[in-house]
Structures are given as C-alpha cells and as structure tokens.
XYZ file of C-alpha atoms in Angstrom:
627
model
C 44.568 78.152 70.465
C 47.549 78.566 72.827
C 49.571 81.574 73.208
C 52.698 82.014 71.212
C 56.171 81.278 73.259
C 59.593 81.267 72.413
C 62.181 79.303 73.863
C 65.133 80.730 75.033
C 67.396 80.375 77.648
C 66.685 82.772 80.726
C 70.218 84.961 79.711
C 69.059 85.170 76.104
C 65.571 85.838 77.132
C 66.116 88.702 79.361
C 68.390 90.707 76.873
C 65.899 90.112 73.932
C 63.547 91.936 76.500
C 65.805 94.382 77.323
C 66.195 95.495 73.937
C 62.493 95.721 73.630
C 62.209 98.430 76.623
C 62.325 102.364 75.992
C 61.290 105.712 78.018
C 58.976 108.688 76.928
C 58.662 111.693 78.585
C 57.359 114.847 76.775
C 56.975 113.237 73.123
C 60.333 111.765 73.274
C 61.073 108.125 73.164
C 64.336 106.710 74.322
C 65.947 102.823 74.306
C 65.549 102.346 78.358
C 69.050 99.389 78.256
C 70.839 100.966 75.242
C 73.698 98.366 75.835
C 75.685 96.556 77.861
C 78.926 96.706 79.742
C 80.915 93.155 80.485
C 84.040 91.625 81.947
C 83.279 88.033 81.066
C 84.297 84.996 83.708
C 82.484 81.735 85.306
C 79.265 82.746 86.463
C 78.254 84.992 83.218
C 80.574 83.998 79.707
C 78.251 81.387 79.197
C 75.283 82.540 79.821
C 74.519 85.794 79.550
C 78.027 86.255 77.561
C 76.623 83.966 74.932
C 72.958 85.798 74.658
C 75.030 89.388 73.830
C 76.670 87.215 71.071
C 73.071 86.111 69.668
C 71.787 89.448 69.927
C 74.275 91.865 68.916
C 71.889 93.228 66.515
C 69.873 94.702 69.253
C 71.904 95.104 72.042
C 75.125 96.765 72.069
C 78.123 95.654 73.922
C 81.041 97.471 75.738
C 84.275 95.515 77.052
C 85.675 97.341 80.141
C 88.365 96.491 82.256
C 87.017 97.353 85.573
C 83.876 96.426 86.884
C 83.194 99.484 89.765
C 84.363 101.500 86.209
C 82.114 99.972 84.035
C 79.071 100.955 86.643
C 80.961 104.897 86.543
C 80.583 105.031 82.642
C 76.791 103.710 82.954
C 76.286 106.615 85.161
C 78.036 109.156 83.157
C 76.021 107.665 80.538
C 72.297 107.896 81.889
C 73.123 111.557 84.001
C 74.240 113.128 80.157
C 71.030 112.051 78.908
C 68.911 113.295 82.047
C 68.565 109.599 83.012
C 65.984 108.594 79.984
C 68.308 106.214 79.043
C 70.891 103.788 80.808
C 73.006 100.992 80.182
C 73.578 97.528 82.246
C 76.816 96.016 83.740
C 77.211 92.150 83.593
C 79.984 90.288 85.887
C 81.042 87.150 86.764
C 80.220 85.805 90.844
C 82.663 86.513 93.084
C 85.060 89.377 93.106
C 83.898 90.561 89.952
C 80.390 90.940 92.065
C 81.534 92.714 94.579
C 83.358 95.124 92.646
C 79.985 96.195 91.522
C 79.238 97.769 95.500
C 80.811 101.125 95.493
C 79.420 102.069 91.995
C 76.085 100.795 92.600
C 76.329 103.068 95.968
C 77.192 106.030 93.582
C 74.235 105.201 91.320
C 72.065 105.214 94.337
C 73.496 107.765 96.137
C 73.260 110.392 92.729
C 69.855 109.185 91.931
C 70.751 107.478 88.915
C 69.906 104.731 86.871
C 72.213 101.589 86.512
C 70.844 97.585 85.666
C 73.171 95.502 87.196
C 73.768 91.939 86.056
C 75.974 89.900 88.094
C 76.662 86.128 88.173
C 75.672 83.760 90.971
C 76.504 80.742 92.368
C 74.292 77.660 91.323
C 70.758 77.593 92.269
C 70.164 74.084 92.335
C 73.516 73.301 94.594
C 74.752 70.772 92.277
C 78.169 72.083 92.399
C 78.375 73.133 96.112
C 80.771 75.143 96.516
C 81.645 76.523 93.339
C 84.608 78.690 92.772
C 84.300 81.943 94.478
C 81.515 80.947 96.389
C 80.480 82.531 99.587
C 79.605 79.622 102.129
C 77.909 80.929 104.985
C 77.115 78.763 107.962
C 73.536 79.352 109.041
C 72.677 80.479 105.952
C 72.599 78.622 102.555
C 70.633 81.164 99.988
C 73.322 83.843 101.108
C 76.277 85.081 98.634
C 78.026 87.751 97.528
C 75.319 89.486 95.787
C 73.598 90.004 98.807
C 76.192 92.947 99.642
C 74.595 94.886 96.556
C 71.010 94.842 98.206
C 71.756 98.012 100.389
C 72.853 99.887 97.378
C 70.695 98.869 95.323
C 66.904 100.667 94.878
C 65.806 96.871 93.615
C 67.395 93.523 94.138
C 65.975 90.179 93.093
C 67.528 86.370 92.359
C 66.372 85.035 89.341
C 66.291 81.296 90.678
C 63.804 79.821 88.269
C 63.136 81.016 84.683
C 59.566 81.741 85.557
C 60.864 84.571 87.873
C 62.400 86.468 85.529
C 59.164 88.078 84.253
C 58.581 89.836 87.720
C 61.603 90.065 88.140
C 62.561 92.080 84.942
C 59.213 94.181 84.784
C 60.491 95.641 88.505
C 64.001 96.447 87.612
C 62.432 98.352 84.772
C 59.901 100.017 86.707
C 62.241 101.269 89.207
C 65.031 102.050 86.479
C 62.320 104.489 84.689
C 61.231 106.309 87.992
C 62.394 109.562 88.559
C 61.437 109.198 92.190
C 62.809 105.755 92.675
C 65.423 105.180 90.680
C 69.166 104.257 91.314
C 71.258 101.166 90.808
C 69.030 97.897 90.192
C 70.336 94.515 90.681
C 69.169 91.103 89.334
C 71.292 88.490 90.263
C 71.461 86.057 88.285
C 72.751 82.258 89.276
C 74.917 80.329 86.271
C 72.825 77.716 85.971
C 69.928 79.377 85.356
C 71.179 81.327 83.050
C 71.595 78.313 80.686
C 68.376 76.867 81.721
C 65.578 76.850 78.676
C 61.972 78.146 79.206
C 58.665 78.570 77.098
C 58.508 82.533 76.749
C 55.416 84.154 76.206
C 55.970 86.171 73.105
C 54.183 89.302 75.148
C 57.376 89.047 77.165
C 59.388 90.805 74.093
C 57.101 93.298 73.059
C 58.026 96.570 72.816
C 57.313 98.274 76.166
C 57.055 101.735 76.796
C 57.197 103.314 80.805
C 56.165 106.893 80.755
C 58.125 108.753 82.848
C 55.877 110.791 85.269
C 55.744 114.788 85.641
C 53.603 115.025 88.600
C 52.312 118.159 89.492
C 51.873 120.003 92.913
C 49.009 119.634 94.761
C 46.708 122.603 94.323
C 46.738 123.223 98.158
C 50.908 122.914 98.553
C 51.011 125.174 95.721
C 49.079 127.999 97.413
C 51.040 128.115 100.495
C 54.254 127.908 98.688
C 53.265 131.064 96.637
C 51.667 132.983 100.081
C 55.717 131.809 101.755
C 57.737 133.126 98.560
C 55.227 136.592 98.655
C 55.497 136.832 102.091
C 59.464 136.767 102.323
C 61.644 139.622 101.761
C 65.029 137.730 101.552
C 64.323 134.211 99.283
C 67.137 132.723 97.979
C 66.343 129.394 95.504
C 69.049 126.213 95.702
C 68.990 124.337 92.540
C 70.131 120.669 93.108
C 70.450 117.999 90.708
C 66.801 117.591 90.266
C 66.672 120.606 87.872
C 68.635 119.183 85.614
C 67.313 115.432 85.767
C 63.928 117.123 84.839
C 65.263 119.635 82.297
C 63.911 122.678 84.472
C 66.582 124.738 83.408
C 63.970 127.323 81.313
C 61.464 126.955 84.087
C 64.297 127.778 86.409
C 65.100 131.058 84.443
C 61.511 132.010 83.507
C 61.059 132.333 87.103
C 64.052 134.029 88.430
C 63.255 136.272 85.607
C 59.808 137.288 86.454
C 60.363 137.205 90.264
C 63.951 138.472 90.689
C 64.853 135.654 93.307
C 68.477 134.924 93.281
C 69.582 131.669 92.480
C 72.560 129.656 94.237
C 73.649 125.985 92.898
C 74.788 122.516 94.583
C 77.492 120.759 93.047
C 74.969 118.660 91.285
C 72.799 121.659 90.463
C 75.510 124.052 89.558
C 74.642 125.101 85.542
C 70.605 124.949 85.747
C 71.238 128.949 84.960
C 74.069 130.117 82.925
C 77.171 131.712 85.145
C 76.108 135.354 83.610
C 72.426 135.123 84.250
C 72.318 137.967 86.554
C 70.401 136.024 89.115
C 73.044 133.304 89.342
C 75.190 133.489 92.217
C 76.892 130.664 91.913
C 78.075 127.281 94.155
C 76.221 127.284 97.719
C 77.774 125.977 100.986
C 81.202 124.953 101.845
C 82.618 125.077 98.513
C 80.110 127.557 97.574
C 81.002 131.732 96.281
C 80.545 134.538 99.000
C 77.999 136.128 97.199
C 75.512 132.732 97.825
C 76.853 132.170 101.218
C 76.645 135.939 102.596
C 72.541 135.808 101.418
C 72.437 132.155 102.502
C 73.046 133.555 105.861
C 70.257 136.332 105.897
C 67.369 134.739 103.892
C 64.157 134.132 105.280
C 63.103 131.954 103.160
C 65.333 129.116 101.380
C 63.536 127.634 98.174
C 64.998 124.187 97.640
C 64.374 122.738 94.077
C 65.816 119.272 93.765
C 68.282 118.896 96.125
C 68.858 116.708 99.274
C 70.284 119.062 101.448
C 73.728 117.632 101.809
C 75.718 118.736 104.914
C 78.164 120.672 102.401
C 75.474 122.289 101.097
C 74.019 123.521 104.268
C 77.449 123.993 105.797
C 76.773 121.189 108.334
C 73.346 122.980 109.399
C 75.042 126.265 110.164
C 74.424 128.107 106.862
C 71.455 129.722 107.383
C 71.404 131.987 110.536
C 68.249 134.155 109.923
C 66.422 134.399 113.158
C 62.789 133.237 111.516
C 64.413 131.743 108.164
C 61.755 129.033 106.855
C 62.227 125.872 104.184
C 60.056 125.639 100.914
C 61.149 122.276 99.379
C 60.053 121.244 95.809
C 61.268 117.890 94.893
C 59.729 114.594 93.202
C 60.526 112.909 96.306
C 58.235 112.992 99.233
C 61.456 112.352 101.745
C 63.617 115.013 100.158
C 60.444 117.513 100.047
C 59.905 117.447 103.932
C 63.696 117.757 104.972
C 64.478 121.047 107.670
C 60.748 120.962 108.621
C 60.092 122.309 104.951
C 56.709 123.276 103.473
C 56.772 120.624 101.251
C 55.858 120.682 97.411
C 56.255 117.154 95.826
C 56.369 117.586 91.977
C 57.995 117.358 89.156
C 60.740 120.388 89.271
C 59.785 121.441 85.899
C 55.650 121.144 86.793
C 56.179 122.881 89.987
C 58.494 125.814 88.796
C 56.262 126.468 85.679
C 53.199 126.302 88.212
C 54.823 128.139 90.985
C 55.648 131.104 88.312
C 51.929 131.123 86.952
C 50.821 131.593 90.989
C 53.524 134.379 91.577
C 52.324 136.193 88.548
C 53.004 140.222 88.910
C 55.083 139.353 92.230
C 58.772 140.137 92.369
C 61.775 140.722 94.997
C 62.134 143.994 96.595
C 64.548 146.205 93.902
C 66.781 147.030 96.680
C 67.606 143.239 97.300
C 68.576 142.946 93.875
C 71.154 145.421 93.811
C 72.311 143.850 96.677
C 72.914 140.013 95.348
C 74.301 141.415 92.094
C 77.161 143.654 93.880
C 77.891 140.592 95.904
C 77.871 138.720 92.457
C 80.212 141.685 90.590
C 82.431 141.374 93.361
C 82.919 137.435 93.377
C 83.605 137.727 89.764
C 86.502 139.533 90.469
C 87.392 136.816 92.840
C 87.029 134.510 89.882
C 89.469 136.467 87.798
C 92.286 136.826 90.448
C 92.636 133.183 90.289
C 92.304 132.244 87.336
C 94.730 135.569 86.215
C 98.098 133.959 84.972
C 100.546 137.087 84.868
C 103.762 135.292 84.023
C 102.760 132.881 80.839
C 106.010 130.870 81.240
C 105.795 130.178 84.902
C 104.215 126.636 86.387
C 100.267 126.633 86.489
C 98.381 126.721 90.040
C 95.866 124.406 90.136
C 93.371 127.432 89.605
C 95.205 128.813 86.695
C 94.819 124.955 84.934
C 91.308 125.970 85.376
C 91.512 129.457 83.725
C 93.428 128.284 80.953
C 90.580 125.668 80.408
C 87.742 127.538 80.645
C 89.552 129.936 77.937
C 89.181 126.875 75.648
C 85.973 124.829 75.944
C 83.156 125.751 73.670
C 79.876 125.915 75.078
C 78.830 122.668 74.911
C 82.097 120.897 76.444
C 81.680 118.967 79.581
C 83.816 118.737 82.438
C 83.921 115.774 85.018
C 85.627 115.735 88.138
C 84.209 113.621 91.815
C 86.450 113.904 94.475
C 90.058 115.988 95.894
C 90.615 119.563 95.903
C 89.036 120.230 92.424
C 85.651 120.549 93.446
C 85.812 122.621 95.841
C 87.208 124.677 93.491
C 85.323 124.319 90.602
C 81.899 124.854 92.618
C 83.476 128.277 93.140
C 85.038 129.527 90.680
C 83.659 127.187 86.958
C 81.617 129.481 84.649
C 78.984 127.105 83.783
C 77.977 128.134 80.207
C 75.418 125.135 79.764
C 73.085 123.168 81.425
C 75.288 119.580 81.296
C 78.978 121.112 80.835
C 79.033 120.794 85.046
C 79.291 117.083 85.747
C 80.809 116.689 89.194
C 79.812 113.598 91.306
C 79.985 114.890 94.389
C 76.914 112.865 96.152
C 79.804 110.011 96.239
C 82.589 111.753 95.480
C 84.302 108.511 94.402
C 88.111 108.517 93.090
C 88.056 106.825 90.152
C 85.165 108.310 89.072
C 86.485 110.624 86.242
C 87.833 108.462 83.269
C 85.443 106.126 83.281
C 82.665 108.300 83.386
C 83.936 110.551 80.786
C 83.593 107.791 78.231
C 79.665 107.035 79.399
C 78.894 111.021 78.339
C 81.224 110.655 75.620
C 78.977 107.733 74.505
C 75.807 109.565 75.001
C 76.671 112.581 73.385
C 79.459 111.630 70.802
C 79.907 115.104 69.047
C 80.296 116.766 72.597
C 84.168 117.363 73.476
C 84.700 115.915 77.142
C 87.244 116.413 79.998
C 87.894 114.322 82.771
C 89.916 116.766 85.249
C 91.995 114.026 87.398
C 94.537 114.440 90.076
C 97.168 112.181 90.499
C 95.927 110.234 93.408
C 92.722 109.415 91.452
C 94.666 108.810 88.728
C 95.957 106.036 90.453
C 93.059 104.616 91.729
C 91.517 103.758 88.748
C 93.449 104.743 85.019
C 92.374 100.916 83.395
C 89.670 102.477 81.510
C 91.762 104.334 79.352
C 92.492 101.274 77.817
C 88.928 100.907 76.917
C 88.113 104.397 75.618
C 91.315 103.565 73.331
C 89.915 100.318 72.138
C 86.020 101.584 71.546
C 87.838 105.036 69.525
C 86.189 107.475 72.516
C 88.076 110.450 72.646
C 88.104 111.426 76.017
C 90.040 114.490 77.028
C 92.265 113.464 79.937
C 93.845 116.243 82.327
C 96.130 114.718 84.779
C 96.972 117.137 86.977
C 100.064 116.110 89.253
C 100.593 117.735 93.046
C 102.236 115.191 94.615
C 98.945 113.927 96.218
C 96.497 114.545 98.906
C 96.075 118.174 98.215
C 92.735 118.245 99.868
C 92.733 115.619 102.752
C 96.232 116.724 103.790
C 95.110 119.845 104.115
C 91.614 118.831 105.968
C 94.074 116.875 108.146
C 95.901 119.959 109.662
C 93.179 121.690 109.683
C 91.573 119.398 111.790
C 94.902 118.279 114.202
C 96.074 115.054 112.022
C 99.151 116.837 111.044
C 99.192 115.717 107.778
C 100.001 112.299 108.834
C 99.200 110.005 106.566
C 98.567 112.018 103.827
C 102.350 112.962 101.903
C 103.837 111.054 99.002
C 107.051 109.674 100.900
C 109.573 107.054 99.653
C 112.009 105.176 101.807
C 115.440 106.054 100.847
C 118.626 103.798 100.896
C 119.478 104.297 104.332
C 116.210 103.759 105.935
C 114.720 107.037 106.198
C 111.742 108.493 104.338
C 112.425 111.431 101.800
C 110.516 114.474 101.743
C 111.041 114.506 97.752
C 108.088 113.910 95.401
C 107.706 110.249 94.505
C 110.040 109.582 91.077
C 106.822 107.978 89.120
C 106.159 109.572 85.791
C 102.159 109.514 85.381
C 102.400 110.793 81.812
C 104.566 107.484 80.456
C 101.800 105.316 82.181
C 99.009 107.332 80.322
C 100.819 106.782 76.587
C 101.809 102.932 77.817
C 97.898 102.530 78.343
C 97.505 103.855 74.384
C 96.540 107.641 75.265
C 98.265 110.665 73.475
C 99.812 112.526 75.968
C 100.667 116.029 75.767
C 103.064 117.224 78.550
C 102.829 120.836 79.630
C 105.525 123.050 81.735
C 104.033 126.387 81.614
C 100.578 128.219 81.639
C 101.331 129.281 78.036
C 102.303 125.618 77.024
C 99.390 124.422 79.374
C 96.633 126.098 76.804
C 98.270 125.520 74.008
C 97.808 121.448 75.007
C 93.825 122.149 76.181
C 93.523 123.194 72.850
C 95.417 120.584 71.363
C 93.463 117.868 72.929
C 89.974 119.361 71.904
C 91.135 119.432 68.105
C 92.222 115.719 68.280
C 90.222 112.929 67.382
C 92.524 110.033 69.710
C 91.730 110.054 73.433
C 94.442 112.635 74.589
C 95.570 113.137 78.092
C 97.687 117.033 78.804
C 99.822 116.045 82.031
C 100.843 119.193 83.716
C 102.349 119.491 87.228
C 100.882 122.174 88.954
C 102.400 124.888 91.482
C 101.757 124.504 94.979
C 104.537 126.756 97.124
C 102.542 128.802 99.224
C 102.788 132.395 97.991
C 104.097 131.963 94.361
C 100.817 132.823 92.582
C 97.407 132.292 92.891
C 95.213 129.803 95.216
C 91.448 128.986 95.290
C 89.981 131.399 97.504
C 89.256 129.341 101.404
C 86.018 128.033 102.054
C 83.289 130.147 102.521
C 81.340 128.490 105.209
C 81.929 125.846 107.470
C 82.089 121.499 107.366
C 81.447 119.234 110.235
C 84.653 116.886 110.490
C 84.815 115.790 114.374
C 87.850 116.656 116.417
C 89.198 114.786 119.041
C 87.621 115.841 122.051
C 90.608 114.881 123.750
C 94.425 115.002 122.837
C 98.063 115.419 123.648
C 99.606 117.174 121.165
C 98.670 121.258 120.558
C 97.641 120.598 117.225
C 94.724 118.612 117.627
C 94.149 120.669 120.946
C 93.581 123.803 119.098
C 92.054 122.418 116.205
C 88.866 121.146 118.567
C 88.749 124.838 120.018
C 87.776 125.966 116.871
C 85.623 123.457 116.045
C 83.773 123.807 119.087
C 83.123 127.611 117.875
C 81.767 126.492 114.766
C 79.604 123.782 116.749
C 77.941 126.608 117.987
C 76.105 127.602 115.325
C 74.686 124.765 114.007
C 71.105 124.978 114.245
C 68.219 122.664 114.034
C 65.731 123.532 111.419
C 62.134 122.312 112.549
C-alpha cells in the first residue's frame, strides 16, 4: 500500500505544518508558531499570503506595518512567554527582506526565538531579473536574503518542494533550543511557493520538541560548590537566562539558604523581587552602588545566565579583587567558559536547585550580610530622592515620570523600554515587583523597539497591563505600529516622554570630547541660522492622528493622574508628558556607578576631546584581563 500524501503547494504546506508544531517543558505544552505576522507584496501575497487565507483556522494572522516591527512584537511575544512559544514574520523580496536584518540581529543577539519567512526571487530564473532583485555579478544564487544569514542561528532556501521537509524540521529544532535558539530564516523563492508537491501526511502530524533541562555534570558541580564554600566575598549576577528558564524560585531558594547577595543585568534584573533582602539591584555601568561597591571586592563572581556584556562588567574593570575568580552556570558551553570561568553548563534552574542541594548547611559569613544590606538600605534612599516629587504642580524629571509610575502599576504590569537614557535609569532605580514586569532589550538596544514589542507581550499575556516607556527620538524612529495595536484592539500603554532628544548620546558625546555635536534638536530659522529652541513638532497630535488616546500631562500631579488613566482604559492610550531637564531644578538619575569603554581620540585639537582622553586613559588603567 503506499503512504498517504497530500498535495499542497510548498506555502500552504509549510503553514499546515507549522500549526502542527508545539513545545513541552515541565508538563506544559505550548503551540511552537502560534501565528503569523505579514506585510503582503510580490514575492509572498500569493503564495504564502494565500496559504494564511486557507488556514486561518489554525494559524493566526497579524497585519503590521513595519517589517523590523513586526520581528520586535515576535520577540516581545516569545521573551513574555519564556520563549516556549513564538510567532513568524512573512515579507515580500526586496526591501521588505531586508528590513527583516536589524530585528533578526535583536532576536539573535537576546537569545530569542523568531521564524522568519521572507520572499525570494525565482528559483528557476524564468523571470531574470525580477523586481527588486539583487543581481550580483559572479554570483547567481546570491540575493537579498543572504544578508539575514549572519543574524540568523539557521538559514536555508527552500528551492525545491522536497527541501522543505529538512528544511522546516531544522528551523524548528533550532527555534525550540534553549541553547541555540535566535532568529531562524527560511527563505523562500515565489515560485516555489506556488509550486504543488505530494506531502507525506507524517509531514503534518502533530510534533512535539521537548525542551531540554540539562543538568551539571557531577564533577563541575563539585568544584563549583568547593569555589562558592571556599569564598568569603561571592556575589551571584543573574542574566537573562534565569528568567528564560523560570529559575526565579531556584534563584531565591538559594540566596535564602546561603545568604549570597544577588546583583541583576538588564536582562536579568527581576529574577528576585526589589525587597528580597539579598537583591541588590542593577550591576555594572547602569548598575546601584550597593552591587557595584561588592562587585569590586568579591572573590568570587557567580554568573547565572548571562553573557558578560561590557556594561555589565564595566568594560572589564568591575571587579578589582586581587584573586577574584569566575563560576559561570549557563546552558551554553561558550557563555559558561567566558573570564577563564569554572564552567557549569546546565540548565539555570537544574544547576541552581543542584548547586543548593551541594551547599546544604553552608552560608555567607553574617558579617558580610550586614554589610550588602546597609549598602542596599542606603541605595534605597537613593531611589527615593529621585523619584521624591516635592512640588506636585511643577514639570516631571525624567526620574520623577518614573516614580509616579511605579506608584501605579500593579504587580503584574510590564514595562518595556531598549535604548536612550531610560535604561540606565531604570536598571538603577525600577523596583522590580515580578519576575517579567522588567522587559528592557538592552542586548540590542534598538530604537524602535518599544511599541512594537509592547503589543507581542500584550498578545501573550492579554490580561497583563503593559507600558512601552518611549522617548521622543525613538518615538520617531518607529511609531507605525500604533496603527496596528489600534486595528488588532491591543491596549498598549504608551508613555512618550519628550526632552528634546538625545538625552543620553549628547551627553556620552561631551563626556567623551564630541561636544554635543551632532546630537541637539536644531531648526534653521528664516535668516539662515540654526535656533537653539526646541523643534515646534507636537508628538502627542501624531500619536491621536495614528488612532491612540492621548492623554497630555503638565505636572507630576497631572502626570499620575494620566498613568492611572491609561491603566483603567481599555483603547491603546499614550500619556505625553515633557519632562524637566534644567540642570539643578529637581531631581536627576544618580551618575553611573562604574565605568564604559567608548574610545577617545588619541589625538585632537580642541581641549575638549584633549581632556576627555586623559580621563579615559585613567579608566584604561584598570581594566583587567580575567584568565
């Protein structure tokens, strides 16, 4: 008897299996594609368009307006949900391709899950060029595409319908690997898209991939515990791994037992709650004083998850104690051997739970503890100078926005922000309340970043109120989306926060002996010469022309009125508030508490840039190799 097939064409066939694939992990089955993101154009409306219209029964679709945004909402998306589940992005060849690069590099870059879909040109060369083709001269299987295979953690070109089954069984292999996974491209060319194929029925089945906890190696394990009982001064880094492997309780069940302070990356920042007495808080150059200070003295540094970025380890002159040692646990073998680490690859939430079992009855010296938790008491008060509004009817500092916000959100509520001066701020001074209500992107740190993503989490977690914390140059990198969270009903809290632009790179300019240059909103005036007024563009009219409620907000006491506003509505609402920023006329962000490499010229006329490099050659100094 011969096997049962089904024919399809290749675009129908592939998302038919797509909505056939799911994850487990820990008794807990997820769909692995739970729908699909498009802008439609030649090279994908009829193909692949034309399969989401005959299966819209099984797999959702989402219209965006953007294609780098739609990739940013995926990745909201599959982060919220701890990357069990993720959603693919289909575009048209050409520029619609390419759009795809930076947020497949943000995928890849955050360790995150994204199935990209993007059209190609012809794969039989009947039509030679097509529209938007790349011709390249020495090479003829080259095109656009080709500039998402150093983002992506899989590429393939689907040039005959017989590849798509190893094809497709890859990108979902990789997808569902917590070691491997990022974005995943499969290009796909528009002719074979159309093109009709006998499918073995086994092709559609459902298909489960188990997503792995490995544990630690019984020998790893034993010198990690002999390095933790042998220090005096350990201090544990959660990164982003924590929280991808829902290690939070693991986390805390050890920090309980053994006393070992815990500092946070940007992505880690919320694997303990801000009042767990062992929580100290952001780590590195946007990091608290009471992480940095013990940064600087421990002996032993316990990384769990993390990839060591250089604002993390202050540019490799964080840690400064004379015989300080690395104990890396992560699910990647290259992460887990970074700074000449002992090296524990495992699952975070296997290794924590099986480090605490081998540390059983051991715990910090009580003297250290009082230590970390005065330095902890005393960045709290740090916390609540600037967020401390004393005049209710004066303009908001950026700081006091954040105050007034955190006096609002529940528990539960998630804040998003990637790139500018908020982060640095919020790794310092946001009381994380909850393991996901910390969502910066800060592997990337892509503008544009916000809005879209907002919508992914606000799609994985619909009851959850969301806030995408944008500044006005972001805003005007990338507001489309809005458009979209109007159309699909998402209501997305919006917090458009206008400065006048460039808060932080015009101030890492002068810093660094760049003057600023570049990096003001100017305007030519009538006569020729440029104004030092704020540009006269009103952000808030753009937000409610693009569908949003808008809320407008003069004052700190008007300002949380809005917040709260916004998290009663059920419309996508944006509160546009213009935020103080005359030195000396209320609160600022307290300055960085460690140090970040940005190169100075070594040479250079003017005094600015020629002081700027003598203090960056004193903070050279102290970088270290760790080996």
């Amino acid at each position: 008897m011969s096997p049962s097939v089904r024919r399809l064409t290749v675009a129908q066939a592939l998302v038919r299996f797509l909505s056939a694939q799911y994850t487990e992990r820990d008794g807990v089955r997820r769909r692995l594609i739970s729908g699909t993101w498009g802008i439609f154009g030649h090279g994908n409306v009829a193909g692949i368009g034309q399969a989401l219209i005959e299966a819209q029964d099984v797999m959702p679709y989402h219209q965006g307006r953007n294609e780098q945004a739609m990739v940013h909402a995926a990745v909201g998306y599959a982060r919220q949900l701890n990357r069990l589940s993720a959603q693919a992005v289909t575009t048209s060849i050409g520029p619609g391709a390419t759009n795809l690069v930076t947020g497949a590099a943000l995928a890849t870059v955050n360790r995150i899950p994204v199935l990209l879909l993007p059209g190609d040109s012809f794969a039989t060369r009947v039509a030679d060029p097509v529209l938007q083709q790349l011709e390249h001269p020495v090479s003829g299987d080259i095109s656009v595409n080709d500039t998402l295979r150093p983002v992506s953690r899989y590429f393939d070109r689907v040039v005959r319908p017989e590849s798509l089954i190893p094809a497709a069984l890859n990108a979902m292999r990789v997808l569902a690997d917590p070691a491997e996974t990022g974005a995943v491209t499969l290009a796909m060319p528009q002719d074979v898209q159309a093109e009709a194929f006998d499918w073995p029925e086994e092709f559609f089945a459902e298909r489960i991939w188990h997503v792995r906890r490995p544990a630690a190696d019984p020998a790893a394990l034993a010198d990690a515990a002999a390095a933790v009982r042998a220090a005096a001064r350990p201090l544990i880094i959660a990164g982003g791994g924590v929280h991808h492997s829902e290690a939070e309780d693991a986390l805390k069940a050890l920090a309980d037992a053994t006393g070992i302070p815990v500092a946070s990356t940007q992505a880690g920042k919320g694997s303990l709650r801000h009042d767990h007495p062992a929580d100290l808080g952001g780590i590195g150059h946007t990091g608290t004083a009471a992480s940095d200070d013990l940064a600087r003295t421990a002996d032993l540094v316990i990384g769990v998850g993390t990839r060591y970025s250089d604002f993390t380890t202050a540019s490799s002159t964080l840690f400064q104690g004379p015989d300080v040692r690395f104990l890396n646990l992560n699910i990647t073998s290259f992460d887990a051997h970074k700074l000449g680490a002992l090296s524990l690859v495992a699952d975070a939430r296997a290794g924590l739970e099986a480090l605490a079992s081998a540390l059983a009855g051991h715990r910090v010296d009580p003297a250290y503890e009082a230590e970390y938790r005065v330095g902890k008491e005393r960045w709290e008060s740090v916390v609540e100078a600037a967020y401390a509004a004393p005049d209710e009817d004066a303009r908001p500092t950026q700081t006091q926005l954040l105050g007034a916000l955190d006096s609002v959100v529940g528990d539960d509520d998630v804040v998003i922000n990637a790139a500018g001066s908020l982060p640095g701020d919020l790794h310092k001074l946001w009381r994380a309340r909850s393991p996901r209500q910390y969502h910066l992107e800060y592997g990337y740190s892509c503008m544009g970043y916000e809005i879209p993503a907002g919508i992914g989490v606000r799609m994985a977690a619909p009851e959850t109120p969301v806030w995408s914390l944008v500044g006005d140059g972001t805003y005007l990198m990338m507001p489309t989306e809005i458009v979209t969270a109007v159309q699909e009903g998402i209501n997305v809290n919006l917090v458009l926060i206008q400065n006048h632009g460039y808060a932080s790179i015009g101030g890492l300019s002068e810093e660094t002996g760049g003057e600023r240059f570049g990096t003001a909103y100017r305007y030519r005036a009538a006569d020729g010469t440029f104004s030092g007024d704020p540009l006269p563009v009103d952000l808030a009219a753009n937000a409610a022309s693009l569908g949003m409620d808008v809320i407008r907000a003069g004052t700190v006491r008007e300002l949380r009125a809005a917040l709260a506003a916004a998290r009663a509505s059920d419309r996508p609402t944006c509160v546009y508030v213009e935020t103080e920023t005359a030195a000396g006329l209320a609160p600022t962000a307290p300055a960085a508490q460690a140090w970040w490499d940005v190169p100075v010229a070594e040479v250079a006329s003017r005094e600015a840039a020629i002081e700027a490099r003598k203090t960056y050659e004193r903070h050279v100094a102290d970088r270290r190799r760790h080996l």
